[in-house]
Coordinates of C-alpha atoms and ligand atoms in Angstrom, one line a residue:
M1 CA 106.2 161.1 53.7
C2 CA 104.7 164.1 55.6
P3 CA 106.7 167.3 56.0
P4 CA 107.7 168.3 59.6
E5 CA 105.8 171.6 59.6
H6 CA 104.3 170.9 63.0
F7 CA 106.8 168.4 64.3
E8 CA 107.9 168.7 67.9
V9 CA 108.0 166.6 71.1
L10 CA 104.8 167.6 72.8
Y11 CA 104.1 164.4 74.8
E12 CA 106.0 161.2 75.9
I13 CA 104.7 157.9 74.6
N14 CA 108.0 156.1 74.2
P15 CA 111.2 156.1 76.3
W16 CA 113.1 158.3 73.8
M17 CA 110.7 161.3 74.1
H18 CA 111.3 164.1 76.6
A19 CA 108.8 166.9 76.3
E20 CA 111.4 169.4 77.7
V21 CA 113.7 168.7 74.8
A22 CA 113.2 171.3 72.0
V23 CA 113.1 170.4 68.3
D24 CA 115.0 172.8 66.0
P25 CA 112.4 173.3 63.3
E26 CA 114.8 174.5 60.6
R27 CA 117.1 171.5 61.3
A28 CA 114.2 169.1 61.2
R29 CA 113.0 170.5 57.9
A30 CA 116.6 170.3 56.4
Q31 CA 117.0 166.7 57.6
W32 CA 113.6 165.7 56.3
E33 CA 114.4 167.3 52.9
A34 CA 117.8 165.5 52.8
L35 CA 116.0 162.2 53.5
A36 CA 113.5 162.8 50.7
Q37 CA 116.2 163.8 48.3
T38 CA 118.4 160.8 49.2
L39 CA 115.4 158.5 48.6
R40 CA 114.7 160.1 45.2
D41 CA 118.4 159.9 44.2
A42 CA 118.2 156.2 45.0
G43 CA 115.3 155.9 42.6
A44 CA 112.2 156.2 44.8
E45 CA 109.2 158.4 44.0
V46 CA 108.1 160.4 47.0
E47 CA 104.4 161.2 47.6
T48 CA 103.5 163.6 50.4
L49 CA 100.7 164.0 53.0
A50 CA 99.7 167.4 54.2
P51 CA 101.1 168.2 57.7
Q52 CA 98.6 168.9 60.5
P53 CA 98.8 171.3 63.4
G54 CA 98.5 169.6 66.8
L55 CA 99.7 166.2 65.3
P56 CA 103.5 166.3 65.6
D57 CA 104.0 162.6 65.1
I58 CA 102.1 162.5 61.8
V59 CA 105.6 162.8 60.2
F60 CA 106.0 159.1 61.1
T61 CA 104.0 157.9 58.2
A62 CA 105.2 154.3 58.7
N63 CA 102.5 154.2 61.3
A64 CA 99.7 155.2 58.9
G65 CA 98.7 151.7 58.3
V66 CA 99.5 148.6 56.3
V67 CA 99.4 148.5 52.5
N68 CA 99.0 145.5 50.2
G69 CA 99.0 145.8 46.4
P70 CA 96.5 144.1 44.0
P71 CA 96.6 140.3 43.6
H72 CA 98.4 139.0 40.5
W73 CA 95.2 137.5 39.2
A74 CA 93.5 141.0 39.2
P75 CA 96.3 143.5 38.6
A76 CA 93.8 146.3 37.9
A77 CA 92.1 145.8 41.3
A78 CA 92.5 148.6 43.9
P79 CA 95.4 148.1 46.3
R80 CA 94.3 147.8 50.0
F81 CA 95.1 149.9 53.0
V82 CA 94.4 149.0 56.6
P83 CA 94.6 152.1 58.7
S84 CA 96.3 152.0 62.1
R85 CA 94.5 152.0 65.4
F86 CA 96.9 153.8 67.6
R87 CA 97.5 152.7 71.2
H88 CA 97.9 156.2 72.5
P89 CA 95.2 158.9 72.3
Q90 CA 97.8 161.4 71.3
R91 CA 98.2 159.9 67.9
Q92 CA 94.6 158.7 67.3
A93 CA 93.5 161.9 65.4
E94 CA 96.1 161.1 62.7
T95 CA 94.1 158.2 61.3
P96 CA 91.4 160.3 59.5
H97 CA 94.1 162.1 57.6
Y98 CA 95.7 158.9 56.4
V99 CA 92.4 157.4 55.5
A100 CA 91.5 160.6 53.4
W101 CA 94.8 160.3 51.5
F102 CA 94.4 156.7 50.7
E103 CA 90.8 157.1 49.7
A104 CA 91.8 160.0 47.4
H105 CA 94.5 157.8 45.8
G106 CA 92.2 155.0 44.9
Y107 CA 92.9 152.5 47.7
E108 CA 90.3 150.2 49.2
V109 CA 90.4 151.2 52.9
L110 CA 89.5 148.3 55.2
A111 CA 89.2 149.0 59.0
L112 CA 90.4 146.8 61.9
P113 CA 87.8 146.3 64.7
E114 CA 87.7 149.2 67.1
N115 CA 88.9 147.3 70.2
L116 CA 92.2 146.3 68.7
S117 CA 95.4 148.4 68.4
H118 CA 97.8 148.0 65.4
E119 CA 100.4 150.6 64.4
G120 CA 100.8 149.8 60.7
A121 CA 104.1 149.4 58.9
G122 CA 105.9 150.5 62.1
D123 CA 105.0 147.0 63.3
A124 CA 104.1 144.9 60.1
L125 CA 106.9 144.4 57.6
P126 CA 106.6 142.3 54.5
F127 CA 109.0 139.4 54.0
G128 CA 108.8 136.3 51.9
G129 CA 105.1 136.1 51.1
A130 CA 103.9 137.2 54.5
Y131 CA 104.0 140.1 57.0
L132 CA 106.1 139.7 60.1
S133 CA 104.4 141.8 62.8
G134 CA 105.7 143.0 66.1
Y135 CA 103.2 143.3 69.0
R136 CA 102.9 144.2 72.7
F137 CA 103.8 147.8 73.2
R138 CA 101.8 149.4 70.4
S139 CA 100.0 146.6 68.6
D140 CA 97.8 143.8 70.0
A141 CA 98.5 140.1 69.3
A142 CA 94.8 139.6 68.6
A143 CA 95.0 142.2 65.8
H144 CA 97.0 139.9 63.6
V145 CA 94.2 137.5 62.7
E146 CA 92.0 140.4 61.6
L147 CA 94.9 142.1 59.8
S148 CA 95.6 138.9 57.9
R149 CA 91.9 138.6 56.9
L150 CA 91.8 142.2 55.6
L151 CA 95.1 142.1 53.7
G152 CA 94.5 138.6 52.4
A153 CA 98.0 137.5 53.4
P154 CA 99.6 135.6 56.2
V155 CA 100.7 137.7 59.2
H156 CA 103.3 136.1 61.6
P157 CA 103.4 137.7 65.1
V158 CA 106.7 138.5 66.8
E159 CA 106.5 139.5 70.5
L160 CA 108.6 142.6 71.4
T161 CA 110.2 142.6 74.8
D162 CA 112.2 145.8 75.1
P163 CA 110.2 149.1 75.6
R164 CA 113.0 151.1 73.9
F165 CA 112.3 149.1 70.7
Y166 CA 108.5 149.5 70.9
H167 CA 108.0 149.1 67.2
F168 CA 109.1 146.2 65.1
D169 CA 110.8 148.5 62.5
L170 CA 113.4 149.4 65.2
T171 CA 114.4 145.8 65.4
F172 CA 114.0 144.4 61.9
C173 CA 114.9 145.6 58.4
P174 CA 114.2 143.4 55.3
L175 CA 117.0 143.9 52.7
D176 CA 116.0 141.7 49.8
Q177 CA 114.3 138.3 49.2
R178 CA 116.8 136.5 51.5
R179 CA 118.3 138.9 53.9
A180 CA 117.4 141.2 56.8
L181 CA 119.0 143.1 59.7
A182 CA 117.7 141.8 63.0
A183 CA 117.8 142.6 66.7
P184 CA 116.7 139.3 68.2
Q185 CA 117.5 140.5 71.8
A186 CA 114.4 142.7 71.4
W187 CA 112.1 139.7 70.7
D188 CA 110.9 136.8 72.9
T189 CA 112.2 133.2 72.3
Y190 CA 109.2 132.3 70.1
G191 CA 109.5 135.5 68.1
R192 CA 113.1 134.7 67.3
K193 CA 112.0 131.3 66.0
V194 CA 109.3 132.9 63.8
V195 CA 111.8 135.3 62.2
A196 CA 114.5 132.6 61.8
A197 CA 111.9 130.4 60.0
A198 CA 111.0 133.2 57.6
V199 CA 114.4 134.7 56.8
P200 CA 117.2 132.6 55.3
E201 CA 120.0 135.1 56.1
L202 CA 119.8 137.3 59.2
F203 CA 122.5 139.7 60.2
E204 CA 122.2 140.0 64.0
L205 CA 122.8 143.4 65.4
D206 CA 124.2 143.7 68.9
A207 CA 122.7 145.9 71.6
D208 CA 124.8 148.9 70.8
E209 CA 124.2 148.6 67.0
T210 CA 120.4 148.3 67.7
G211 CA 120.5 151.4 69.9
T212 CA 121.7 153.5 66.9
F213 CA 118.4 152.8 65.2
C214 CA 120.3 151.4 62.2
A215 CA 117.6 148.8 61.6
N216 CA 115.2 151.7 60.9
S217 CA 116.5 152.0 57.4
V218 CA 114.8 152.4 54.0
V219 CA 115.8 150.0 51.2
V220 CA 115.4 151.4 47.7
G221 CA 116.7 148.9 45.2
T222 CA 120.3 148.2 46.3
T223 CA 120.6 151.4 48.3
I224 CA 120.1 151.3 52.1
V225 CA 119.2 154.8 53.5
M226 CA 120.2 154.7 57.2
P227 CA 120.1 157.0 60.2
S228 CA 123.5 155.7 61.1
C229 CA 125.7 152.8 60.1
P230 CA 127.9 151.0 62.7
P231 CA 131.2 149.8 61.1
R232 CA 130.4 146.0 61.4
V233 CA 127.0 146.5 59.8
G234 CA 128.5 148.6 57.0
R235 CA 131.1 146.0 56.2
Q236 CA 128.4 143.3 55.9
L237 CA 126.1 145.4 53.8
E238 CA 128.9 146.3 51.4
A239 CA 130.0 142.7 51.2
W240 CA 126.4 141.9 50.2
G241 CA 126.7 144.5 47.4
F242 CA 124.5 147.3 48.9
D243 CA 125.2 151.0 48.7
I244 CA 124.9 152.8 51.9
A245 CA 123.6 156.4 52.3
V246 CA 123.6 157.8 55.8
V247 CA 121.2 160.7 56.5
D248 CA 121.3 162.5 59.8
V249 CA 117.7 162.5 61.3
G250 CA 118.8 163.6 64.8
E251 CA 115.8 165.9 65.3
F252 CA 113.5 162.9 64.8
L253 CA 115.4 160.7 67.1
K254 CA 114.1 163.0 69.8
A255 CA 110.7 161.6 69.2
G256 CA 112.0 158.0 69.0
G257 CA 111.9 157.7 65.2
A258 CA 114.3 157.6 62.3
C259 CA 114.5 157.1 58.5
R260 CA 112.1 154.2 58.0
C261 CA 109.5 155.6 60.5
L262 CA 109.4 158.8 58.4
T263 CA 108.3 156.8 55.3
L264 CA 105.6 154.4 54.3
A265 CA 106.3 152.1 51.4
L266 CA 103.5 152.1 48.9
D267 CA 104.9 149.4 46.6
V268 CA 104.2 146.5 48.9
V269 CA 102.7 143.4 47.3
V270 CA 102.3 140.3 49.4
P271 CA 100.5 137.5 47.4
R272 CA 96.9 137.1 48.4
Ligands
LIG301 N1 106.9 159.5 68.5 C1 106.4 158.4 67.7 C2 105.6 157.4 68.5 O1 106.1 157.1 69.6 C3 107.5 157.7 66.9 C4 107.0 156.7 65.9 C5 108.1 156.0 65.3 N2 107.6 155.2 64.2 C6 108.1 154.0 63.9 N3 107.6 153.4 62.9 N4 108.9 153.3 64.7 O2 104.6 156.9 68.2

């Protein structure tokens, strides 16, 4: 995670951002601290990246890149990190800061070709021995072959169709080995088939539920840390045995991001 020292809405690169809307810096800081504490209480360890003036969206570390841990046949090998290539120039200067952090922490950093965009774990989420990866608004379909080669794991592309849900992590949330929250109305027909083939049990969010960003949740063990939890979603998650923790991240919704966007999972291992 990256503290929101310099977080504000300075530009508009998604339909939720309005540069005339002010961020309350104290409230942003308190919401960010509450999110970090809730994750720790659920059992997570939180590492931080230094905030950077002029890079307000660096708080959304989900977009740093894609992580894959060492293969089981070489558990001492360095984990891999493939840094994002951002679609919009406003975020491109974040990448060197992410790269520096991962190099300093012993990761093998492998770069995507320069002509391809891919926005990291905002678009590529691990599920069942592969990554499912959304594309169109921020990531290029052609990036997936390269990403797969660099991560040493399969990457299944899912086309996004609704500009409000411009990153895959606003439409899909893996819960455990079998289950996920999903907003199929934000994917094309083929993308729906790709996800249905990969995930045995999907809980389908309706349009209103998706609009609350409830898919943008962080799963720590059996705790789901959510920006909001519509009643029908809460009942299903509880029936499945999950604990729900709702954290208000309203200041970050002004930039089109929520709980999961504010984090990057480092414990990802997809078999190579
Ligand atoms: N303002 C940021 C952007 O538009 C929000 C990023 C949200 N991140 C995410 N993983 N969905 O790039």
